[in-house]
mmCIF file of C-alpha atoms and ligand atoms in Angstrom:
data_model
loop_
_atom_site.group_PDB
_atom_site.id
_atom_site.type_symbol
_atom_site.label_atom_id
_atom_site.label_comp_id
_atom_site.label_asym_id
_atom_site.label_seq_id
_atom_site.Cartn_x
_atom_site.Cartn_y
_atom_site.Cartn_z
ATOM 1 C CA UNK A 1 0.000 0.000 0.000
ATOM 2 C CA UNK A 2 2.802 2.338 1.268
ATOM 3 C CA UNK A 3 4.610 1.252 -1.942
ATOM 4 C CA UNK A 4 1.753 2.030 -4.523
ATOM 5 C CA UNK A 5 1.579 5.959 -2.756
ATOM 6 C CA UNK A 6 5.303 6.351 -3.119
ATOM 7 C CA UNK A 7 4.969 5.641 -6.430
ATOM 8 C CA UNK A 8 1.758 7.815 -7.341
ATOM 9 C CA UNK A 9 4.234 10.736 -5.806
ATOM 10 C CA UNK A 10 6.979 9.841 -7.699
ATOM 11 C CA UNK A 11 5.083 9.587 -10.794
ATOM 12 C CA UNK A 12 3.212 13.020 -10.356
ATOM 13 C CA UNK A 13 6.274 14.266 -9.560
ATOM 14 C CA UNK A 14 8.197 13.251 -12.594
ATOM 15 C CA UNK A 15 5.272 14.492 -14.717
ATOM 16 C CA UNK A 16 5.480 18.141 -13.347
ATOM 17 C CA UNK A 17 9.373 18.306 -13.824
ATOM 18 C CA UNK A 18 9.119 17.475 -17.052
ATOM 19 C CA UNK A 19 5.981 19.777 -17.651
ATOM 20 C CA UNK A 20 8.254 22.447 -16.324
ATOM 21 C CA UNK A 21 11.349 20.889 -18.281
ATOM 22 C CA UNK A 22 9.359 21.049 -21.746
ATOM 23 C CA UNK A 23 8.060 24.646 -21.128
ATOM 24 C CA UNK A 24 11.583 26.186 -20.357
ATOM 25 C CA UNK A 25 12.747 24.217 -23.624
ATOM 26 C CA UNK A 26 9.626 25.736 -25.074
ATOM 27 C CA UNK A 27 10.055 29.237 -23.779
ATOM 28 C CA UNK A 28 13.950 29.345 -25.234
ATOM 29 C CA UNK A 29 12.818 28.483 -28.790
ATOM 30 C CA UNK A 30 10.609 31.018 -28.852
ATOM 31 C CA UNK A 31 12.559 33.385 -27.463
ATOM 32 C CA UNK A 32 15.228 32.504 -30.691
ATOM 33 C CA UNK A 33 12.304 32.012 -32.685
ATOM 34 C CA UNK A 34 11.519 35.917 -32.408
ATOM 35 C CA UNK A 35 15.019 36.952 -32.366
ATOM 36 C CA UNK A 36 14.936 35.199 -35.797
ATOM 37 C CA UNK A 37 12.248 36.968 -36.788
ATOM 38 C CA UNK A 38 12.869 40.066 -36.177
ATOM 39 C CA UNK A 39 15.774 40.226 -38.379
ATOM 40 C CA UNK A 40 13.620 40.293 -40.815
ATOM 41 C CA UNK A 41 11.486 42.775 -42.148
ATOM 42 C CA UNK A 42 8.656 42.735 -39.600
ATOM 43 C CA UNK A 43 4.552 43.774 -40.487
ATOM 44 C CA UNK A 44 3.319 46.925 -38.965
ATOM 45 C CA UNK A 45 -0.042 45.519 -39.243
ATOM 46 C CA UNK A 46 -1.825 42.403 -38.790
ATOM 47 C CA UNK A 47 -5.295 41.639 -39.208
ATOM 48 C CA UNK A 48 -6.981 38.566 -37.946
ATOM 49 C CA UNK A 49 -10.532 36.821 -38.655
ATOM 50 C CA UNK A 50 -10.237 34.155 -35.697
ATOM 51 C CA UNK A 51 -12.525 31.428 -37.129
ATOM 52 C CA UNK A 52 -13.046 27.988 -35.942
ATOM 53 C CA UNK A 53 -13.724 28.671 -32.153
ATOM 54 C CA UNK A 54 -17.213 26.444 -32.375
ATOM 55 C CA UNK A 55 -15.368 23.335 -34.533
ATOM 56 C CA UNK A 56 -12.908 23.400 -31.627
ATOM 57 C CA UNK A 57 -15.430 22.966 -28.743
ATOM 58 C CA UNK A 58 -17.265 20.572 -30.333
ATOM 59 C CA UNK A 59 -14.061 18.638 -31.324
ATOM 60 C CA UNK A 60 -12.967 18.703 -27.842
ATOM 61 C CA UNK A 61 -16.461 18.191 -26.588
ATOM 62 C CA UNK A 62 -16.974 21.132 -24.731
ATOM 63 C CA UNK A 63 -19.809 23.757 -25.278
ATOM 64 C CA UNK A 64 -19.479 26.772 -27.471
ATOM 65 C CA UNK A 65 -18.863 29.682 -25.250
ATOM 66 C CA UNK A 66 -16.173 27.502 -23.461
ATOM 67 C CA UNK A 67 -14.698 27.587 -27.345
ATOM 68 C CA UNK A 68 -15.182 31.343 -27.545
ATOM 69 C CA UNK A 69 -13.187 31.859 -24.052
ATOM 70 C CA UNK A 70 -10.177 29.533 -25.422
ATOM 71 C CA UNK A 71 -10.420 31.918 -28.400
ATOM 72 C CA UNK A 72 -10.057 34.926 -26.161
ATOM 73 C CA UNK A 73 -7.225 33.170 -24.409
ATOM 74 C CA UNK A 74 -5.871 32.543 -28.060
ATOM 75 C CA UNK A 75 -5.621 36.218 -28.736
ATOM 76 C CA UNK A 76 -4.310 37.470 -26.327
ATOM 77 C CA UNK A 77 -1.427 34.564 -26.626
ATOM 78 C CA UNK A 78 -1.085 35.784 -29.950
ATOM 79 C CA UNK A 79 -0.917 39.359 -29.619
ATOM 80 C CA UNK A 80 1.574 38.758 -26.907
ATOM 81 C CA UNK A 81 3.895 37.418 -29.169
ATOM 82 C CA UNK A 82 2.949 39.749 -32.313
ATOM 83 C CA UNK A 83 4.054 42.689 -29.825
ATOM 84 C CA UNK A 84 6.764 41.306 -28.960
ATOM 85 C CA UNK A 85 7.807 40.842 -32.422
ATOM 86 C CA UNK A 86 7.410 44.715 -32.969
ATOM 87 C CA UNK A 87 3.797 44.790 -34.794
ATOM 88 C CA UNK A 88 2.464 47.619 -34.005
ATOM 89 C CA UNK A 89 -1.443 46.764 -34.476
ATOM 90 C CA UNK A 90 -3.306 43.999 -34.166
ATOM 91 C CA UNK A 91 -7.340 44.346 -35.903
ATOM 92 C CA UNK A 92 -9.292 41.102 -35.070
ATOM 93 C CA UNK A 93 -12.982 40.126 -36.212
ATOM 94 C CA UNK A 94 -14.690 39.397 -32.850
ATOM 95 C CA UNK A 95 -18.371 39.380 -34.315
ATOM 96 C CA UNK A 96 -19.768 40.788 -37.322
ATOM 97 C CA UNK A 97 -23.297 42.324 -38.095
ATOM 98 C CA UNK A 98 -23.842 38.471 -39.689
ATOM 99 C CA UNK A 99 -23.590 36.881 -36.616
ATOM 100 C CA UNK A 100 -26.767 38.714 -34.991
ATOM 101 C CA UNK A 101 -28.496 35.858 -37.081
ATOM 102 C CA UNK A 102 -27.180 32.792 -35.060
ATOM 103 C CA UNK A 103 -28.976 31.768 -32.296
ATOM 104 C CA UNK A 104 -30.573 34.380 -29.537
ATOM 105 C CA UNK A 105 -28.947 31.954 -26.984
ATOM 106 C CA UNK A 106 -25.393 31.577 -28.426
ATOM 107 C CA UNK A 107 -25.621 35.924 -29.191
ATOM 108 C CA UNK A 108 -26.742 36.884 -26.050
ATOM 109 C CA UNK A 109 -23.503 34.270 -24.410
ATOM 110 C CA UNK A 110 -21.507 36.044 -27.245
ATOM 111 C CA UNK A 111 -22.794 39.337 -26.013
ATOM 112 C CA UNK A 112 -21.654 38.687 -22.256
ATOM 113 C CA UNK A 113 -18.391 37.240 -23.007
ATOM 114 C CA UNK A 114 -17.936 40.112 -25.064
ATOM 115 C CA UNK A 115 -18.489 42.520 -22.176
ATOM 116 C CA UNK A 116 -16.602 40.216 -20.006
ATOM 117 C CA UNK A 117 -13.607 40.053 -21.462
ATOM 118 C CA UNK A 118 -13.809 44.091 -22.895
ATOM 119 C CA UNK A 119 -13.282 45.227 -18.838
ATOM 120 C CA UNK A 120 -11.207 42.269 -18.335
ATOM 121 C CA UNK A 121 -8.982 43.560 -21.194
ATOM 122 C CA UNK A 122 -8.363 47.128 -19.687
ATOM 123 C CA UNK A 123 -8.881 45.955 -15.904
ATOM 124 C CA UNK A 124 -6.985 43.108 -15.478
ATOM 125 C CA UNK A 125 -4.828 42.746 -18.736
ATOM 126 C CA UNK A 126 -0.926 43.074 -17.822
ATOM 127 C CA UNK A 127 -0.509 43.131 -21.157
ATOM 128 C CA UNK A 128 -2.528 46.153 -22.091
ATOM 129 C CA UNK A 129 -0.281 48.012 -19.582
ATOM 130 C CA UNK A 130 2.786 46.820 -20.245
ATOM 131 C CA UNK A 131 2.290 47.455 -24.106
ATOM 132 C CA UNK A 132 1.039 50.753 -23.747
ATOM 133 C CA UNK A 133 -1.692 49.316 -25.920
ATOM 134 C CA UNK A 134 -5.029 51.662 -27.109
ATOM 135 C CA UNK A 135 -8.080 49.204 -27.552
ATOM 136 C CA UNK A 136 -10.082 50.607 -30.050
ATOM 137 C CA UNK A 137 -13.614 49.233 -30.835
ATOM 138 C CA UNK A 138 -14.861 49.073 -34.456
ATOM 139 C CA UNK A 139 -18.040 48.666 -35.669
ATOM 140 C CA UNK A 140 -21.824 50.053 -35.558
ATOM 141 C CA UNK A 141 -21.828 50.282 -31.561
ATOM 142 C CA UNK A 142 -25.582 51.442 -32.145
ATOM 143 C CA UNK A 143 -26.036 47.598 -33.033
ATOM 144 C CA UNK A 144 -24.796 46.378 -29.391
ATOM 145 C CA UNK A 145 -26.924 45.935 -25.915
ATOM 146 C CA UNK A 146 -26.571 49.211 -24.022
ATOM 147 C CA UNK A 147 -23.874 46.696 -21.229
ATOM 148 C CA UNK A 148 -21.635 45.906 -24.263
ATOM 149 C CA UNK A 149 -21.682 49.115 -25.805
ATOM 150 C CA UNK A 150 -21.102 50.539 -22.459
ATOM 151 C CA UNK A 151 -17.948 48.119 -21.549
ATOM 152 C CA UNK A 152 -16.752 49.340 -25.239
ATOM 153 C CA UNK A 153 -16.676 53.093 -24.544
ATOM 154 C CA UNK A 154 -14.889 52.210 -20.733
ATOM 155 C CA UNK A 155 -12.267 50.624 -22.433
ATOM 156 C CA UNK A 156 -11.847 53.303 -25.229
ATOM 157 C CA UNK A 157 -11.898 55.846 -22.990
ATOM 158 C CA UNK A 158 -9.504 53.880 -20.689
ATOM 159 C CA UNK A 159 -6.862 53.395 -22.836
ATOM 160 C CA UNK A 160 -7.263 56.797 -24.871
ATOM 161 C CA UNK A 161 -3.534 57.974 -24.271
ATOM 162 C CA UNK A 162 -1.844 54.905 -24.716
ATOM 163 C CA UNK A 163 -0.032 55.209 -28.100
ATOM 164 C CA UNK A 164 2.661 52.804 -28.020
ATOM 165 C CA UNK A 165 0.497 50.179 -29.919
ATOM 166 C CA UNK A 166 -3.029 49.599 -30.665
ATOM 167 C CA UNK A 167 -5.601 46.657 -30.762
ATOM 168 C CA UNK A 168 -8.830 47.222 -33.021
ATOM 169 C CA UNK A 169 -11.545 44.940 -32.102
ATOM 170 C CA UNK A 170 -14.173 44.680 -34.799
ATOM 171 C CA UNK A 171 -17.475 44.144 -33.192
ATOM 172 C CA UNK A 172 -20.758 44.458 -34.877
ATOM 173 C CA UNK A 173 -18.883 45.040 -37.817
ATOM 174 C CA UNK A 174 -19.013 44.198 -41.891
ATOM 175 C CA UNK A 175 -17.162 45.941 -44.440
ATOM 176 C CA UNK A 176 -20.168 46.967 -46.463
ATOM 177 C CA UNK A 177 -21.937 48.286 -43.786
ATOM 178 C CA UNK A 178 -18.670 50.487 -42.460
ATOM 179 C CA UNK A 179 -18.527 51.738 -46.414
ATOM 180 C CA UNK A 180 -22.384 52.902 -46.964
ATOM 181 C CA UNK A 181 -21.606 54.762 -43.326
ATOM 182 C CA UNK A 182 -18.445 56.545 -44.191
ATOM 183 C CA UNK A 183 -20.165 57.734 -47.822
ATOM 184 C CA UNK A 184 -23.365 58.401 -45.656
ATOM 185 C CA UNK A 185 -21.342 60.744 -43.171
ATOM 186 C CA UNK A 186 -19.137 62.437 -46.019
ATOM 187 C CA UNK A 187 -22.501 63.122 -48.105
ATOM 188 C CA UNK A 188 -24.048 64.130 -45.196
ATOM 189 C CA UNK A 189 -21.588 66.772 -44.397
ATOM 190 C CA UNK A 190 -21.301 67.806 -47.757
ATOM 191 C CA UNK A 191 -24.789 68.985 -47.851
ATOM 192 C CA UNK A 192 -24.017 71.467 -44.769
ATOM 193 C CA UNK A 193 -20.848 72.727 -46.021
ATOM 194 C CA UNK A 194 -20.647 72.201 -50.091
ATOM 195 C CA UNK A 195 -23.728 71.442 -51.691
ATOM 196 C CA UNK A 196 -22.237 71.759 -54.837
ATOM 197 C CA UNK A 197 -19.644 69.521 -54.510
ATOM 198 C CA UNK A 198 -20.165 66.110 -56.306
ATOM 199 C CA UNK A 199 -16.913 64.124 -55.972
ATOM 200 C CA UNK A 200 -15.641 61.908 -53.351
ATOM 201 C CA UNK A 201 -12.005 60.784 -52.797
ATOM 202 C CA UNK A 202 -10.699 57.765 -51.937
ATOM 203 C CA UNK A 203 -8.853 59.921 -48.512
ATOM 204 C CA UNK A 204 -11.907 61.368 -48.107
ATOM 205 C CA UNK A 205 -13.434 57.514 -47.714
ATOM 206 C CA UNK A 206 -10.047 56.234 -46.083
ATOM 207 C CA UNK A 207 -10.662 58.837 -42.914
ATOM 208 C CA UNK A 208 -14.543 58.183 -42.515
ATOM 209 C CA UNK A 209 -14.006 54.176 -42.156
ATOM 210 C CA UNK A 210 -13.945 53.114 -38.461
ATOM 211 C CA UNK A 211 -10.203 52.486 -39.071
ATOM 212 C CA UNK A 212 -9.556 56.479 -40.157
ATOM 213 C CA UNK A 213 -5.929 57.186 -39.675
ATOM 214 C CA UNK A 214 -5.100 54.222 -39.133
ATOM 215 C CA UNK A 215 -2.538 52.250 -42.111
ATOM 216 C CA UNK A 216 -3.853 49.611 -43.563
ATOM 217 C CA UNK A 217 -3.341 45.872 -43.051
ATOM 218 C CA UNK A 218 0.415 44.314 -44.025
ATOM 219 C CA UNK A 219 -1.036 40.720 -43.765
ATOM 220 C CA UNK A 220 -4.534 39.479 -43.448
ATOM 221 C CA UNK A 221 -4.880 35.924 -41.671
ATOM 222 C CA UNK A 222 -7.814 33.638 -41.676
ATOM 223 C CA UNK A 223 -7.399 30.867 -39.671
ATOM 224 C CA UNK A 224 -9.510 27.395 -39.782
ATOM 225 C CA UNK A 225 -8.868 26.609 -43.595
ATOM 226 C CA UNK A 226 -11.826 28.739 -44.662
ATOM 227 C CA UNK A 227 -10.888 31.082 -47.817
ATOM 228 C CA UNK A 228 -13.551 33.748 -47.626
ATOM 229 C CA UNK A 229 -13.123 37.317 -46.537
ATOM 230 C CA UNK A 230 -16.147 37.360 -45.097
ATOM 231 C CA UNK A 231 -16.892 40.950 -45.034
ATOM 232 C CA UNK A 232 -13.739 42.133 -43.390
ATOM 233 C CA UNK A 233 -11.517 44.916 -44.098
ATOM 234 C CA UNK A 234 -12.531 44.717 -47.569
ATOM 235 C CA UNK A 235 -11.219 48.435 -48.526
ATOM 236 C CA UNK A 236 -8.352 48.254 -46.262
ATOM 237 C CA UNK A 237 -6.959 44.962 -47.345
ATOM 238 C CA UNK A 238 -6.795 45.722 -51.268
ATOM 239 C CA UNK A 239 -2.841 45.155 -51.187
ATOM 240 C CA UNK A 240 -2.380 42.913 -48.151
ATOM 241 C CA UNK A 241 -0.590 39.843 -48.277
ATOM 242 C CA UNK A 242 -2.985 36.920 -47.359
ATOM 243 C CA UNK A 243 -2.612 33.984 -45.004
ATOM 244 C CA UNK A 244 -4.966 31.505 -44.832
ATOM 245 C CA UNK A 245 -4.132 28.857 -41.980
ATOM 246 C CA UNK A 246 -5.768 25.589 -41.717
ATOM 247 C CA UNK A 247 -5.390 25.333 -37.631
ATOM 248 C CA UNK A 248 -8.586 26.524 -36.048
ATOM 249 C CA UNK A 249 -8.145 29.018 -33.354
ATOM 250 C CA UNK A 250 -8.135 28.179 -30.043
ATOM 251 C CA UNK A 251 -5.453 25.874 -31.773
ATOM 252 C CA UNK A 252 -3.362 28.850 -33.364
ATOM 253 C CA UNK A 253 0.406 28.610 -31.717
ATOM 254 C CA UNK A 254 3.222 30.513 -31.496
ATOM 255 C CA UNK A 255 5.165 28.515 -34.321
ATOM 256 C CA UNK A 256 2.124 28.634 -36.930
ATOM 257 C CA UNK A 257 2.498 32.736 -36.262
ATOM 258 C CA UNK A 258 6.068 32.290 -36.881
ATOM 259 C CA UNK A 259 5.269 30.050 -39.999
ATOM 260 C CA UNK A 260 3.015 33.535 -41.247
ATOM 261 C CA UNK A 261 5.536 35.809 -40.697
ATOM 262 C CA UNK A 262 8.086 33.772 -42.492
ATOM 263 C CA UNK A 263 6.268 33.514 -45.707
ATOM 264 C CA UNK A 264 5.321 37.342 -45.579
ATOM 265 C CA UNK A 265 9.292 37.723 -45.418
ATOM 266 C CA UNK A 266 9.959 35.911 -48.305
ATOM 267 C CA UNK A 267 7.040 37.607 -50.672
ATOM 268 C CA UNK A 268 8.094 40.852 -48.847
ATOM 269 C CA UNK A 269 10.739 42.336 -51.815
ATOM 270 C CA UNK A 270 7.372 41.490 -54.336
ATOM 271 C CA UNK A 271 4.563 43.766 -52.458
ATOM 272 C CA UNK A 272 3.350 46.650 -52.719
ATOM 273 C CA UNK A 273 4.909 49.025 -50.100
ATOM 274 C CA UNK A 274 1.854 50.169 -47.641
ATOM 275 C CA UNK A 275 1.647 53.512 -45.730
ATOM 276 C CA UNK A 276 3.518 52.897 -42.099
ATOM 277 C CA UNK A 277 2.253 53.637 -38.587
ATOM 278 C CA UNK A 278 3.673 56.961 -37.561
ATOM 279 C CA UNK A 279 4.640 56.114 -34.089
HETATM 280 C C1 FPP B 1 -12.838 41.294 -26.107
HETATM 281 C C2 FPP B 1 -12.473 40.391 -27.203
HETATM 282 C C3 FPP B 1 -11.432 40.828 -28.113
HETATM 283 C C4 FPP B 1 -13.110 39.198 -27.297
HETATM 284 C C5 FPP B 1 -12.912 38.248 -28.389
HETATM 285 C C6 FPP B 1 -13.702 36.993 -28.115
HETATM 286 C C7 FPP B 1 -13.643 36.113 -29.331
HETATM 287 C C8 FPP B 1 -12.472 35.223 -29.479
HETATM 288 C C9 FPP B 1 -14.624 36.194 -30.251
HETATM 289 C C10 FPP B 1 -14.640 35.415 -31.508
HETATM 290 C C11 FPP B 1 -16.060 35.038 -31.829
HETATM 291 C C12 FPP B 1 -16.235 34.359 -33.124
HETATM 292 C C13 FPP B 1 -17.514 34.653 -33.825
HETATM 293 C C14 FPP B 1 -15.307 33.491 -33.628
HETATM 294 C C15 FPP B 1 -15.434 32.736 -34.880
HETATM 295 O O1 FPP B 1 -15.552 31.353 -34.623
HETATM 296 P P1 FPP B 1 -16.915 30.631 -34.988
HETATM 297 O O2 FPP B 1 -17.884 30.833 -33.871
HETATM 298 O O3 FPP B 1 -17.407 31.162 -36.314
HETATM 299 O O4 FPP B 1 -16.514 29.137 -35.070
HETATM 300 P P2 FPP B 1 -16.779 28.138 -36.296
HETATM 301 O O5 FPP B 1 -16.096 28.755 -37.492
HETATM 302 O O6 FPP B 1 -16.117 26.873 -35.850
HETATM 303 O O7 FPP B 1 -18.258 28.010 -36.480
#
């Protein structure tokens, strides 16, 4: 008896040394792993759509939302490391105006994770801090329940003068719909101040998208082996390099980011040079 607990100790024990072992081994290559990369010419700019957070849960057999949170978890994993690296802003597709259509139960446990993890994000968020990181929220706000739309605003307003870096969150968001509202607003103030003038310009459009000032995309990355846009970033992306990843999510690592990066590298003397963040 004594016997068989000695060696349930030793075996637990064994187990955590080498689960330590393995993540200092771990930790080193991806320390070299960025050193690596950052000899290289490094985007300024990522975008993300972060699909396959529901094929994950039910792969793992686990509900949804507990697939949404390992998503969250995911990001901010991978914006750890994109920071790191020296990108300067992260844009990711948290939900679109399309996803109001799935079910009232899985939006409204959208919804509250959303607001969840929004004040988590500028509350609790060592990363945010350390990063000097300004959370911007992008979408039609109007769209969201007053809580969410509320937990938006707090964290705009909260991290309003940090300018080191920045992390767009799309929410409530398609392309189209951010397009028809930027040419609604510019028409809109055109009949105040120039009623005679017919012509729009593409800066004009650029600065009255929820992105504004902000320089478009370098690389656009889909993950889960789906090849659609779906209604992202369509005007900002018209020159960025695009990754599509078969991993879904929650399963997106360090070394398939590295994998991303490396390709962009390579293709990098053959693109089109974008507009860089000023700061
Ligand atoms: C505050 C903040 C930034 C929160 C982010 C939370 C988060 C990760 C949201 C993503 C939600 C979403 C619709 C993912 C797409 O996977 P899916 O549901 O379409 O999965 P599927 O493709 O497997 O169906």
């Amino acid at each position: 008896m004594a016997m068989g607990k000695h060696f349930y100790y030793a075996y637990f024990l064994i187990k955590r040394l080498l689960a330590q072992l393995l993540a200092s081994i771990a930790a080193v290559f991806t320390r070299l792993g960025l050193k690596v990369l950052a000899s290289g010419p490094v985007p300024a700019h990522i975008a993300i759509i972060m699909d396959g957070n529901r094929r994950f849960a039910s792969r793992s057999r686990i509900d949804k939302r507990s697939g949404h949170v390992l998503g969250y978890e995911r990001l901010i994993q991978t914006l750890d490391s994109c920071l790191k690296l020296g990108v300067k802003i992260v844009t990711v597709y948290a939900f679109s105006i399309e996803n109001f259509q799935r079910s009232p139960a899985e939006v409204s446990d959208l919804m509250e994770l959303l607001q969840d993890k929004l004040d988590h994000l500028v509350s609790k968020e060592q990363l945010v801090r350390s990063y000097d990181v300004q959370v911007r929220i992008l979408g039609d706000l109007s769209l969201l329940p007053k809580g969410v739309r509320e937990s938006a605003e707090r964290a705009m307003l909260a991290t309003n003068n940090n300018k080191s870096t920045v992390l767009n969150v799309c929410i409530a968001y398609t392309s189209t719909h951010e397009i028809v509202q930027a040419i609604q607003k510019i028409m809109d103030e055109r009949t105040q101040d120039q009623p005679h003038d017919k012509f729009i310009t593409k800066e004009e459009i650029d600065r009255n998208l929820y992105t504004g000032l902000c320089p478009p995309p370098d690389i656009l990355l889909r993950t889960s082996g789906e090849t659609r846009l779906s209604n992202y970033l369509l005007w900002q992306c018209s020159n960025s390099y695009m990754c599509f990843c078969n991993a879904l999510w929650p399963e997106f690592s360090f070394w398939h980011l590295s994998w991303m990066i490396l390709k962009y590298q390579r293709a990098y003397p053959f693109l089109p040079r974008q507009q860089r963040p000023s700061f």
